[in-house]
Coordinates of C-alpha atoms and ligand atoms in Angstrom, one line a residue:
M1 CA 7.4 10.3 6.1
A2 CA 3.8 9.3 6.1
R3 CA 1.4 11.3 8.4
F4 CA -0.8 9.4 10.8
I5 CA -4.5 9.8 11.4
F6 CA -5.8 7.9 14.4
I7 CA -9.5 7.2 14.6
T8 CA -11.2 6.3 17.8
G9 CA -14.9 6.0 18.7
G10 CA -16.8 7.0 21.8
V11 CA -20.2 6.7 23.5
V12 CA -21.5 3.6 21.6
S13 CA -20.3 1.2 19.0
S14 CA -21.7 1.0 15.4
L15 CA -21.1 4.7 14.7
G16 CA -19.6 4.0 11.3
K17 CA -16.0 4.6 12.2
G18 CA -14.9 2.3 9.5
L19 CA -17.0 4.1 6.9
M20 CA -15.7 7.4 8.1
A21 CA -12.1 6.2 7.8
A22 CA -12.8 4.8 4.3
S23 CA -14.6 8.0 3.2
L24 CA -11.8 10.3 4.5
A25 CA -9.2 8.1 2.7
A26 CA -11.2 8.4 -0.5
L27 CA -11.4 12.2 -0.1
L28 CA -7.7 12.5 0.5
Q29 CA -7.0 10.2 -2.4
A30 CA -9.2 12.5 -4.6
R31 CA -6.9 15.3 -3.6
G32 CA -4.0 13.3 -5.0
Y33 CA -2.6 11.8 -1.8
R34 CA -1.4 8.2 -1.4
V35 CA -3.3 6.6 1.5
R36 CA -3.6 3.3 3.3
I37 CA -6.0 2.4 6.1
R38 CA -5.3 0.0 9.0
K39 CA -7.5 -1.5 11.6
F40 CA -6.4 -2.3 15.2
D41 CA -8.8 -4.8 16.9
P42 CA -8.5 -5.0 20.6
Y43 CA -10.0 -8.5 21.0
L44 CA -7.8 -11.6 21.8
N45 CA -8.5 -13.7 18.8
V46 CA -5.4 -13.8 16.6
D47 CA -7.7 -13.0 13.6
P48 CA -11.5 -13.1 13.1
G49 CA -11.2 -16.3 11.0
T50 CA -12.5 -18.6 13.7
M51 CA -15.3 -16.3 14.9
S52 CA -18.9 -16.9 14.0
P53 CA -20.4 -14.4 11.4
Y54 CA -23.0 -13.7 14.1
Q55 CA -20.2 -12.4 16.4
H56 CA -18.2 -10.5 13.9
G57 CA -19.9 -10.3 10.6
E58 CA -18.1 -11.3 7.4
V59 CA -14.4 -12.3 7.4
Y60 CA -12.7 -10.3 4.7
V61 CA -9.9 -12.1 2.9
T62 CA -7.0 -10.3 1.3
D63 CA -4.9 -11.2 -1.7
D64 CA -2.0 -12.3 0.6
G65 CA -4.4 -14.7 2.4
A66 CA -5.2 -12.8 5.6
E67 CA -8.5 -13.3 7.3
T68 CA -9.4 -9.8 8.5
D69 CA -12.1 -7.5 9.9
L70 CA -14.9 -6.5 7.5
D71 CA -13.9 -2.9 7.7
L72 CA -11.0 -3.7 5.5
G73 CA -13.6 -4.5 2.8
H74 CA -14.9 -0.9 3.1
Y75 CA -11.4 0.4 2.9
E76 CA -10.7 -1.5 -0.2
R77 CA -14.0 -0.7 -1.8
F78 CA -13.7 3.0 -1.2
T79 CA -10.0 3.5 -2.1
G80 CA -9.3 0.6 -4.5
V81 CA -6.1 0.0 -2.5
A82 CA -5.8 -3.8 -2.0
A83 CA -5.7 -4.6 1.7
R84 CA -2.9 -6.7 3.1
Q85 CA -2.2 -8.9 6.2
S86 CA -0.3 -6.0 7.6
D87 CA -3.4 -3.8 7.6
N88 CA -5.2 -5.6 10.4
V89 CA -3.8 -6.5 13.8
T90 CA -5.5 -7.8 16.9
S91 CA -4.4 -7.8 20.5
G92 CA -4.3 -11.6 20.1
R93 CA -1.8 -11.4 17.3
I94 CA 0.4 -8.9 19.2
Y95 CA 0.4 -11.1 22.3
Q96 CA 1.1 -14.2 20.3
Q97 CA 4.1 -12.5 18.7
I98 CA 5.4 -11.2 22.1
I99 CA 5.0 -14.5 23.9
Q100 CA 6.7 -16.4 21.1
R101 CA 9.6 -13.9 21.4
E102 CA 9.7 -14.3 25.1
R103 CA 9.9 -18.1 24.9
R104 CA 12.7 -17.8 22.3
G105 CA 14.6 -15.7 24.8
D106 CA 14.5 -12.5 22.8
Y107 CA 13.8 -10.5 26.0
L108 CA 16.2 -12.4 28.2
G109 CA 16.6 -10.6 31.5
A110 CA 13.7 -8.2 31.0
T111 CA 10.3 -8.2 32.5
V112 CA 7.8 -8.2 29.5
Q113 CA 5.2 -5.5 30.0
V114 CA 2.3 -3.8 28.3
I115 CA 4.4 -0.6 28.3
P116 CA 6.8 -0.7 26.4
H117 CA 6.5 -4.2 24.8
V118 CA 2.9 -4.2 23.7
T119 CA 2.8 -0.5 22.9
D120 CA 6.0 -0.8 20.9
A121 CA 4.6 -3.7 18.9
I122 CA 1.4 -1.6 18.2
K123 CA 3.5 1.4 17.0
A124 CA 5.7 -0.9 14.9
F125 CA 2.6 -2.2 13.2
A126 CA 1.3 1.3 12.6
K127 CA 4.6 2.4 11.0
D128 CA 5.3 -0.8 9.0
E129 CA 5.6 -0.4 5.2
T130 CA 4.4 3.2 5.1
D131 CA 7.4 4.9 3.3
D132 CA 5.6 5.3 0.0
L133 CA 2.5 6.9 1.6
D134 CA 1.2 10.4 2.4
F135 CA -1.3 9.4 5.0
V136 CA -1.9 6.2 7.1
L137 CA -5.3 6.1 8.7
C138 CA -5.4 3.8 11.8
E139 CA -8.8 2.9 13.1
I140 CA -9.0 1.5 16.6
G141 CA -11.9 -1.0 17.1
G142 CA -14.2 -0.8 20.1
T143 CA -15.1 2.2 22.1
V144 CA -12.9 4.5 24.3
G145 CA -13.3 3.3 27.9
D146 CA -13.1 -0.4 27.0
I147 CA -10.3 -2.2 29.0
E148 CA -9.0 -3.9 25.9
S149 CA -8.4 -0.7 24.0
L150 CA -6.1 1.0 26.6
P151 CA -2.8 -0.2 25.2
F152 CA -3.9 1.1 21.7
I153 CA -4.8 4.6 23.0
E154 CA -1.5 4.6 24.9
A155 CA 0.4 3.7 21.7
I156 CA -1.4 6.6 19.9
R157 CA -0.4 9.0 22.7
Q158 CA 3.3 7.9 22.4
L159 CA 3.3 7.9 18.7
K160 CA 1.8 11.4 18.4
N161 CA 4.6 12.6 20.7
E162 CA 7.3 10.8 18.8
V163 CA 6.4 11.9 15.3
G164 CA 5.7 15.4 16.5
R165 CA 3.1 18.0 15.8
G166 CA 2.0 18.2 12.3
N167 CA 2.7 14.5 11.6
A168 CA -0.1 12.8 13.5
I169 CA -3.7 13.8 14.4
S170 CA -6.5 12.1 16.1
I171 CA -10.2 12.0 15.1
H172 CA -12.8 10.9 17.6
V173 CA -16.2 9.7 16.3
T174 CA -19.0 10.2 18.8
L175 CA -22.8 10.2 19.1
V176 CA -25.0 13.3 19.6
P177 CA -28.3 11.7 20.5
F178 CA -31.7 13.3 20.0
I179 CA -33.9 13.1 23.1
A180 CA -37.4 13.2 21.7
A181 CA -39.1 14.1 25.0
A182 CA -37.0 17.2 25.3
G183 CA -36.9 17.8 21.5
E184 CA -33.1 18.4 21.8
L185 CA -29.8 17.0 20.7
K186 CA -27.6 16.3 23.6
T187 CA -23.8 17.0 23.6
K188 CA -23.0 15.6 27.1
P189 CA -22.1 12.1 26.0
T190 CA -19.6 13.6 23.5
Q191 CA -18.2 15.8 26.3
H192 CA -17.7 12.8 28.5
S193 CA -16.2 10.6 25.9
V194 CA -13.7 13.3 24.9
R195 CA -12.8 13.8 28.6
E196 CA -12.2 10.1 28.9
L197 CA -9.9 10.1 25.9
A198 CA -8.1 13.3 27.1
A199 CA -7.6 11.6 30.5
L200 CA -5.6 9.0 28.6
G201 CA -3.4 11.7 27.1
V202 CA -5.0 12.0 23.7
Q203 CA -6.6 15.3 22.8
P204 CA -8.7 14.8 19.6
D205 CA -8.0 17.3 16.8
V206 CA -11.3 16.6 14.9
L207 CA -14.6 15.4 16.3
V208 CA -17.1 13.6 14.0
C209 CA -20.5 13.8 15.6
R210 CA -23.1 11.2 14.4
C211 CA -26.6 12.7 14.7
E212 CA -30.0 12.0 13.4
H213 CA -30.9 15.7 13.2
P214 CA -28.8 18.6 11.9
L215 CA -26.5 20.0 14.5
P216 CA -27.4 23.6 15.3
A217 CA -24.6 26.1 15.4
S218 CA -25.1 26.6 19.1
E219 CA -24.5 22.9 19.9
R220 CA -21.5 22.9 17.6
A221 CA -20.1 25.8 19.5
K222 CA -20.8 24.1 22.8
I223 CA -19.0 20.9 21.8
A224 CA -16.0 23.0 20.6
L225 CA -15.9 24.9 23.9
F226 CA -16.1 21.8 26.1
C227 CA -14.0 19.5 24.0
N228 CA -11.2 21.9 23.3
V229 CA -11.3 21.9 19.4
P230 CA -12.0 24.7 16.9
E231 CA -15.7 25.0 15.9
S232 CA -14.8 24.2 12.4
A233 CA -13.4 20.9 13.6
V234 CA -16.8 19.7 14.9
I235 CA -18.0 17.8 11.9
P236 CA -21.7 16.7 11.9
A237 CA -22.4 13.3 10.4
L238 CA -26.0 12.7 9.5
D239 CA -27.3 9.3 8.3
A240 CA -26.8 9.0 4.5
K241 CA -29.2 7.3 2.0
S242 CA -26.4 5.2 0.7
I243 CA -23.0 4.4 2.0
Y244 CA -21.6 5.7 -1.3
A245 CA -23.0 9.1 -0.6
V246 CA -21.0 9.3 2.6
P247 CA -17.7 10.7 1.1
L248 CA -19.7 13.5 -0.6
Q249 CA -21.5 14.2 2.6
Y250 CA -18.3 14.4 4.7
H251 CA -16.7 16.6 2.0
A252 CA -19.7 19.0 2.2
E253 CA -19.3 19.2 6.0
G254 CA -15.6 20.1 5.5
L255 CA -14.0 16.9 6.9
D256 CA -11.1 16.6 4.5
S257 CA -10.2 20.3 4.6
E258 CA -10.4 20.3 8.4
V259 CA -8.1 17.3 8.6
L260 CA -5.6 18.9 6.3
R261 CA -5.8 22.1 8.4
A262 CA -5.1 20.1 11.5
F263 CA -1.8 19.0 9.9
G264 CA -1.1 22.6 9.0
I265 CA -1.6 21.9 5.3
V266 CA -3.5 24.6 3.3
P267 CA -6.0 22.7 1.2
S268 CA -5.3 23.4 -2.5
S269 CA -8.0 23.1 -5.1
A270 CA -11.2 21.1 -4.5
P271 CA -10.9 17.3 -4.9
D272 CA -12.2 15.6 -7.9
L273 CA -15.3 13.7 -6.6
S274 CA -16.9 13.1 -10.0
R275 CA -16.7 9.3 -9.7
W276 CA -18.6 9.4 -6.4
S277 CA -21.3 11.8 -7.8
E278 CA -21.7 9.4 -10.8
I279 CA -22.2 6.4 -8.4
V280 CA -24.7 8.3 -6.3
D281 CA -26.6 9.4 -9.4
R282 CA -26.8 5.8 -10.7
L283 CA -28.1 4.7 -7.3
T284 CA -30.7 7.4 -6.9
N285 CA -31.9 7.4 -10.4
P286 CA -32.2 3.7 -11.5
E287 CA -33.9 2.8 -14.7
G288 CA -35.5 -0.4 -13.3
E289 CA -35.2 -2.9 -10.5
V290 CA -34.6 -6.6 -10.0
T291 CA -35.0 -8.9 -7.1
V292 CA -32.2 -11.3 -6.2
G293 CA -32.9 -14.2 -3.8
V294 CA -29.9 -15.0 -1.6
V295 CA -30.4 -18.4 0.0
G296 CA -28.1 -18.5 2.9
K297 CA -27.5 -19.4 6.5
Y298 CA -26.7 -16.2 8.3
V299 CA -29.5 -14.2 6.8
G300 CA -30.5 -12.6 10.1
L301 CA -27.4 -10.5 10.1
Q302 CA -26.5 -8.7 6.9
D303 CA -23.0 -7.9 8.1
A304 CA -22.3 -11.6 7.6
Y305 CA -22.6 -11.0 3.9
K306 CA -21.3 -7.4 3.7
S307 CA -19.2 -7.7 0.6
L308 CA -21.8 -9.8 -1.2
N309 CA -24.4 -7.2 -0.5
E310 CA -22.1 -4.5 -1.8
A311 CA -21.1 -6.5 -4.9
L312 CA -24.8 -7.0 -5.8
V313 CA -25.3 -3.2 -5.4
H314 CA -22.3 -2.6 -7.7
G315 CA -23.8 -5.0 -10.3
G316 CA -26.9 -2.7 -10.0
I317 CA -24.8 0.4 -10.5
A318 CA -23.2 -1.1 -13.6
N319 CA -26.6 -1.9 -15.1
R320 CA -28.3 1.3 -13.7
V321 CA -30.9 -0.8 -11.8
K322 CA -31.9 -1.0 -8.2
V323 CA -31.1 -4.5 -6.8
N324 CA -33.6 -5.7 -4.1
I325 CA -32.0 -8.5 -2.1
R326 CA -34.4 -11.1 -0.6
W327 CA -32.5 -12.8 2.2
I328 CA -33.9 -16.3 2.5
D329 CA -33.1 -18.8 5.2
A330 CA -32.1 -22.0 3.5
E331 CA -33.5 -24.0 6.4
L332 CA -37.0 -23.0 5.4
F333 CA -36.8 -25.1 2.3
E334 CA -35.9 -28.5 3.5
G335 CA -38.1 -30.9 1.6
D336 CA -41.0 -28.5 0.9
D337 CA -41.5 -27.7 -2.8
A338 CA -44.4 -25.3 -2.2
E339 CA -42.3 -23.3 0.3
I340 CA -39.4 -23.2 -2.2
A341 CA -41.6 -21.9 -5.0
A342 CA -43.2 -19.3 -2.7
H343 CA -39.9 -17.9 -1.8
L344 CA -38.0 -18.2 -5.1
E345 CA -40.7 -17.4 -7.7
P346 CA -40.6 -13.7 -7.0
C347 CA -36.8 -13.7 -7.7
H348 CA -35.3 -12.7 -11.0
A349 CA -32.0 -14.4 -10.0
I350 CA -30.9 -16.8 -7.2
L351 CA -27.6 -16.8 -5.4
V352 CA -26.2 -19.2 -2.9
P353 CA -23.3 -17.7 -1.1
G354 CA -20.3 -19.0 0.9
A355 CA -21.0 -21.1 4.1
F356 CA -19.7 -23.6 6.5
G357 CA -21.4 -26.7 7.8
E358 CA -24.3 -28.9 6.8
R359 CA -27.1 -26.8 8.3
G360 CA -29.3 -25.5 5.4
A361 CA -27.4 -27.4 2.8
E362 CA -30.4 -29.4 1.5
G363 CA -32.3 -26.1 1.1
K364 CA -29.5 -24.7 -0.9
I365 CA -29.4 -27.8 -3.1
A366 CA -33.1 -27.5 -3.7
S367 CA -32.6 -23.8 -4.7
V368 CA -30.0 -24.9 -7.2
R369 CA -32.5 -27.4 -8.7
F370 CA -35.2 -24.7 -8.8
A371 CA -33.0 -22.3 -10.6
R372 CA -31.8 -24.9 -13.1
E373 CA -35.2 -26.3 -13.9
R374 CA -36.9 -22.9 -14.1
E375 CA -34.0 -21.4 -16.1
I376 CA -33.6 -18.6 -13.5
P377 CA -30.1 -17.1 -13.4
Y378 CA -28.0 -18.9 -10.7
F379 CA -24.8 -17.8 -9.1
G380 CA -23.1 -20.2 -6.7
I381 CA -20.2 -18.8 -4.6
C382 CA -17.9 -21.2 -2.9
F383 CA -20.3 -23.4 -0.9
G384 CA -22.9 -22.4 -3.6
M385 CA -20.7 -23.9 -6.3
Q386 CA -20.2 -27.1 -4.3
M387 CA -24.0 -27.4 -3.8
A388 CA -24.5 -26.9 -7.6
C389 CA -22.2 -29.8 -8.2
I390 CA -23.9 -32.0 -5.6
E391 CA -27.3 -31.1 -7.2
G392 CA -25.9 -31.9 -10.7
A393 CA -24.5 -35.3 -9.5
R394 CA -27.8 -36.2 -7.8
D395 CA -30.4 -35.0 -10.2
L396 CA -28.6 -35.5 -13.6
G397 CA -25.7 -37.8 -12.8
G398 CA -27.8 -40.5 -11.1
I399 CA -25.7 -40.4 -7.9
A400 CA -28.6 -40.2 -5.4
N401 CA -26.4 -39.9 -2.3
A402 CA -23.8 -37.4 -3.7
S403 CA -22.5 -35.3 -0.8
S404 CA -19.6 -33.4 0.7
T405 CA -17.2 -34.9 3.3
E406 CA -17.8 -31.6 5.2
F407 CA -21.1 -33.2 6.3
G408 CA -19.5 -36.4 7.5
P409 CA -18.3 -39.7 5.9
T410 CA -19.9 -40.4 2.5
D411 CA -19.6 -43.0 -0.3
E412 CA -20.0 -40.4 -2.9
P413 CA -17.7 -37.5 -2.1
V414 CA -18.5 -35.1 -4.9
V415 CA -17.0 -32.4 -2.7
G416 CA -13.9 -33.6 -0.7
L417 CA -11.4 -32.3 1.7
I418 CA -8.1 -31.1 0.3
T419 CA -5.0 -31.7 2.2
E420 CA -2.5 -30.8 -0.5
W421 CA -2.4 -28.1 -3.1
M422 CA 0.0 -25.8 -4.9
G423 CA 0.2 -22.6 -2.9
R424 CA 1.8 -19.3 -3.8
D425 CA 5.1 -20.4 -2.2
G426 CA 5.0 -24.1 -3.2
L427 CA 3.2 -27.2 -2.0
E428 CA 0.8 -26.6 0.9
K429 CA 0.0 -29.5 3.2
R430 CA -2.6 -29.9 5.9
E431 CA -3.7 -32.7 8.3
A432 CA -7.4 -33.5 8.3
S433 CA -7.3 -33.1 12.1
G434 CA -5.1 -30.0 12.1
D435 CA -5.8 -26.5 13.5
L436 CA -8.8 -24.7 12.2
G437 CA -7.5 -21.2 12.4
G438 CA -5.7 -19.8 9.3
T439 CA -5.4 -23.1 7.6
M440 CA -7.9 -23.0 4.7
R441 CA -6.9 -22.3 1.1
L442 CA -6.7 -18.6 1.6
G443 CA -6.1 -15.6 -0.6
A444 CA -5.5 -15.0 -4.3
Y445 CA -5.0 -17.9 -6.6
E446 CA -4.9 -17.8 -10.4
A447 CA -7.4 -19.8 -12.5
T448 CA -7.3 -20.7 -16.2
L449 CA -10.6 -20.3 -18.1
G450 CA -11.8 -22.3 -21.1
G451 CA -11.5 -20.2 -24.2
N452 CA -15.1 -20.7 -25.3
S453 CA -16.6 -20.5 -21.9
R454 CA -19.2 -18.0 -20.7
V455 CA -16.9 -16.9 -17.9
A456 CA -14.0 -16.1 -20.4
A457 CA -16.4 -13.9 -22.3
I458 CA -17.5 -12.2 -19.0
Y459 CA -14.0 -11.6 -17.8
G460 CA -12.6 -10.8 -21.3
D461 CA -9.6 -13.0 -20.4
T462 CA -8.6 -16.6 -19.8
T463 CA -6.3 -16.0 -16.8
I464 CA -7.9 -14.5 -13.7
S465 CA -6.9 -14.1 -10.0
E466 CA -9.5 -14.4 -7.3
R467 CA -9.5 -14.7 -3.5
H468 CA -10.3 -18.0 -1.8
R469 CA -11.4 -19.1 1.7
H470 CA -12.3 -22.8 1.8
R471 CA -11.2 -26.2 2.9
W472 CA -13.1 -28.5 0.6
E473 CA -13.0 -28.8 -3.3
V474 CA -15.2 -30.3 -6.0
N475 CA -13.7 -33.7 -6.5
T476 CA -12.4 -34.1 -10.1
A477 CA -13.1 -37.8 -10.0
Y478 CA -16.7 -36.8 -10.7
R479 CA -15.8 -34.4 -13.5
D480 CA -17.1 -36.8 -16.3
V481 CA -20.4 -37.5 -14.6
L482 CA -21.0 -33.9 -13.9
E483 CA -20.0 -32.8 -17.5
K484 CA -22.4 -35.5 -18.9
G485 CA -25.1 -33.8 -16.8
G486 CA -24.3 -30.5 -18.6
L487 CA -22.1 -28.9 -15.9
V488 CA -18.9 -27.8 -17.6
F489 CA -15.7 -27.2 -15.7
S490 CA -14.8 -23.9 -17.3
G491 CA -12.1 -22.7 -14.9
M492 CA -9.4 -24.8 -13.3
S493 CA -6.3 -24.0 -11.2
P494 CA -3.3 -23.5 -13.6
D495 CA -2.0 -27.0 -12.9
G496 CA -5.4 -28.4 -13.8
T497 CA -6.0 -30.1 -10.5
L498 CA -8.6 -27.9 -8.7
P499 CA -11.9 -26.9 -10.2
E500 CA -12.4 -23.2 -9.9
I501 CA -15.5 -22.5 -12.0
V502 CA -18.4 -24.6 -13.3
E503 CA -21.1 -23.4 -15.7
R504 CA -24.1 -24.7 -17.6
P505 CA -23.9 -23.6 -21.3
D506 CA -27.5 -24.8 -21.8
H507 CA -28.9 -22.4 -19.2
P508 CA -29.5 -18.6 -19.5
W509 CA -27.0 -17.9 -16.7
F510 CA -25.6 -20.6 -14.4
V511 CA -22.2 -20.1 -12.9
G512 CA -20.5 -21.6 -9.8
V513 CA -17.2 -20.3 -8.6
Q514 CA -15.0 -21.7 -5.9
F515 CA -13.6 -18.3 -4.9
H516 CA -15.2 -15.1 -3.6
P517 CA -15.5 -12.5 -6.4
E518 CA -17.5 -10.2 -4.1
L519 CA -14.3 -9.4 -2.2
K520 CA -12.8 -7.6 -5.2
S521 CA -15.8 -5.6 -6.4
K522 CA -15.9 -1.9 -6.1
P523 CA -18.6 0.7 -6.7
F524 CA -16.5 2.4 -9.4
D525 CA -15.2 -0.9 -10.7
P526 CA -18.0 -3.5 -10.4
H527 CA -16.9 -7.1 -10.6
P528 CA -17.6 -8.5 -14.1
L529 CA -19.4 -11.6 -12.7
F530 CA -21.8 -9.4 -10.7
T531 CA -22.3 -7.0 -13.6
S532 CA -23.2 -10.0 -15.8
F533 CA -25.3 -11.7 -13.2
I534 CA -27.4 -8.6 -12.6
E535 CA -27.7 -8.1 -16.4
A536 CA -29.1 -11.6 -16.6
A537 CA -31.5 -10.8 -13.8
V538 CA -32.7 -7.8 -15.8
R539 CA -33.3 -10.0 -18.8
Q540 CA -35.2 -12.4 -16.6
S541 CA -37.3 -9.6 -15.2
R542 CA -38.4 -8.8 -18.7
L543 CA -39.6 -12.4 -19.3
V544 CA -41.8 -12.6 -16.3
Ligands
LIG601 N1 -17.4 -24.9 3.7 C1 -16.9 -24.9 2.3 C2 -15.4 -25.2 2.3 O1 -14.7 -24.9 3.3 C3 -17.2 -23.6 1.6 C4 -16.5 -22.4 2.2 C5 -17.0 -21.1 1.7 O2 -18.1 -21.1 1.1 N2 -16.3 -20.1 1.9 O3 -14.9 -25.6 1.4

């Protein structure tokens, strides 16, 4: 049976619980254990798919087409274990399921209640498909004390009891703030937070204490005394220079051996962390640097482009260069060539990422034109591919009012709404006026690449599988016009109906993809498109 590790957070949010979970899983994996990480989100949305990136950061899409919390991206990047729909559940999804059952009559006669119905559903989710695992790490979103998280804490309490001592532990991540005026680290918030958790029946086994200064032995002892844990189970967590140094840092502080000890497992030999040391070495000792301009919409909040940011870093790791990302608001550009040049001239490569809605679209189209005309490497992802096609149609195909139906009715729908396509389980159909939640083309789809294309050379293959999240597609009715303008359709869906990749063979590096390659990139296995894009940026940096 798999062992459970429950992870909660206290005092404040944004303590890096997700990174802690991902790092711990990576450390256990390096010791030869099979792991999976799950996220419980206490909010009432069924999934984050309909939330604004400003509210929730990026929506991370899994192979099986789930729209999930961005922490699942960390989990996958750190462990290489592909996340699934069953790894992320929200209160909304649990209530949706329970209410559907209630209406069907499944509970006939019973009063449906938080305990046991909601807590049973939470426990079932934690235990689902875990037979082949050694450890399941379950991270609870939010902060202990929130009303929304109560059923989740209660489910942990019950589950710890059911599976018995030695089969489940709990880790609480807290903050030990530094009060400058007193020149001291303060343990009281941690004490209060642990008391709050204990009052709900969950005694943490390990405490992870985020702090900006090293935690003196005296403070560690104080936390242990007041919070009822061994001193060795108080793990200090200082800020790291890079997120990829976090597993090494936690290992140095004894997190993985302490977790094993809490399960009564005597740690065997040291884990093999050489791949993490190699990544950190490449990040800290780069042999050059490049600047990539990302022309987007949600540039004020980097969490909105979490996976993209990481994939660019991975491309840097692969090429041993530092990647400086210039986040540029596409709206700055509308109709102002001098503004465009001022922002984009310092960039060795330009990327237009995924987006929804018309705002900023003209600025993105102008950025495509700038990259094409100046022969600067261009990477268009999803919306960025669609804008590359609109630019090609307008500027080289003579279709001045080329547009996307996403922006409203148009006579020249170079990008159009899809209502039918071949899904993983047969034909998928949508109504133009249907629900917005969970109805895009989502998850992994195969594409067939042209044998002589640049992308086939980059992938080293002509069949690929990548993750999608979009409602509109480049309209193949315009394929001839676009190809006459030099934009080659080098990747198509296997049935030949949906464009997956376009590229310009006459340009140093110009690729647009309808999918999201950033979701599959890992620090120890950088995505080939990002490796190649950064390589092109390095070449560009030598020209200027
Ligand atoms: N808004 C576009 C669509 O739905 C692009 C989506 C995206 O970039 N992820 O097709």
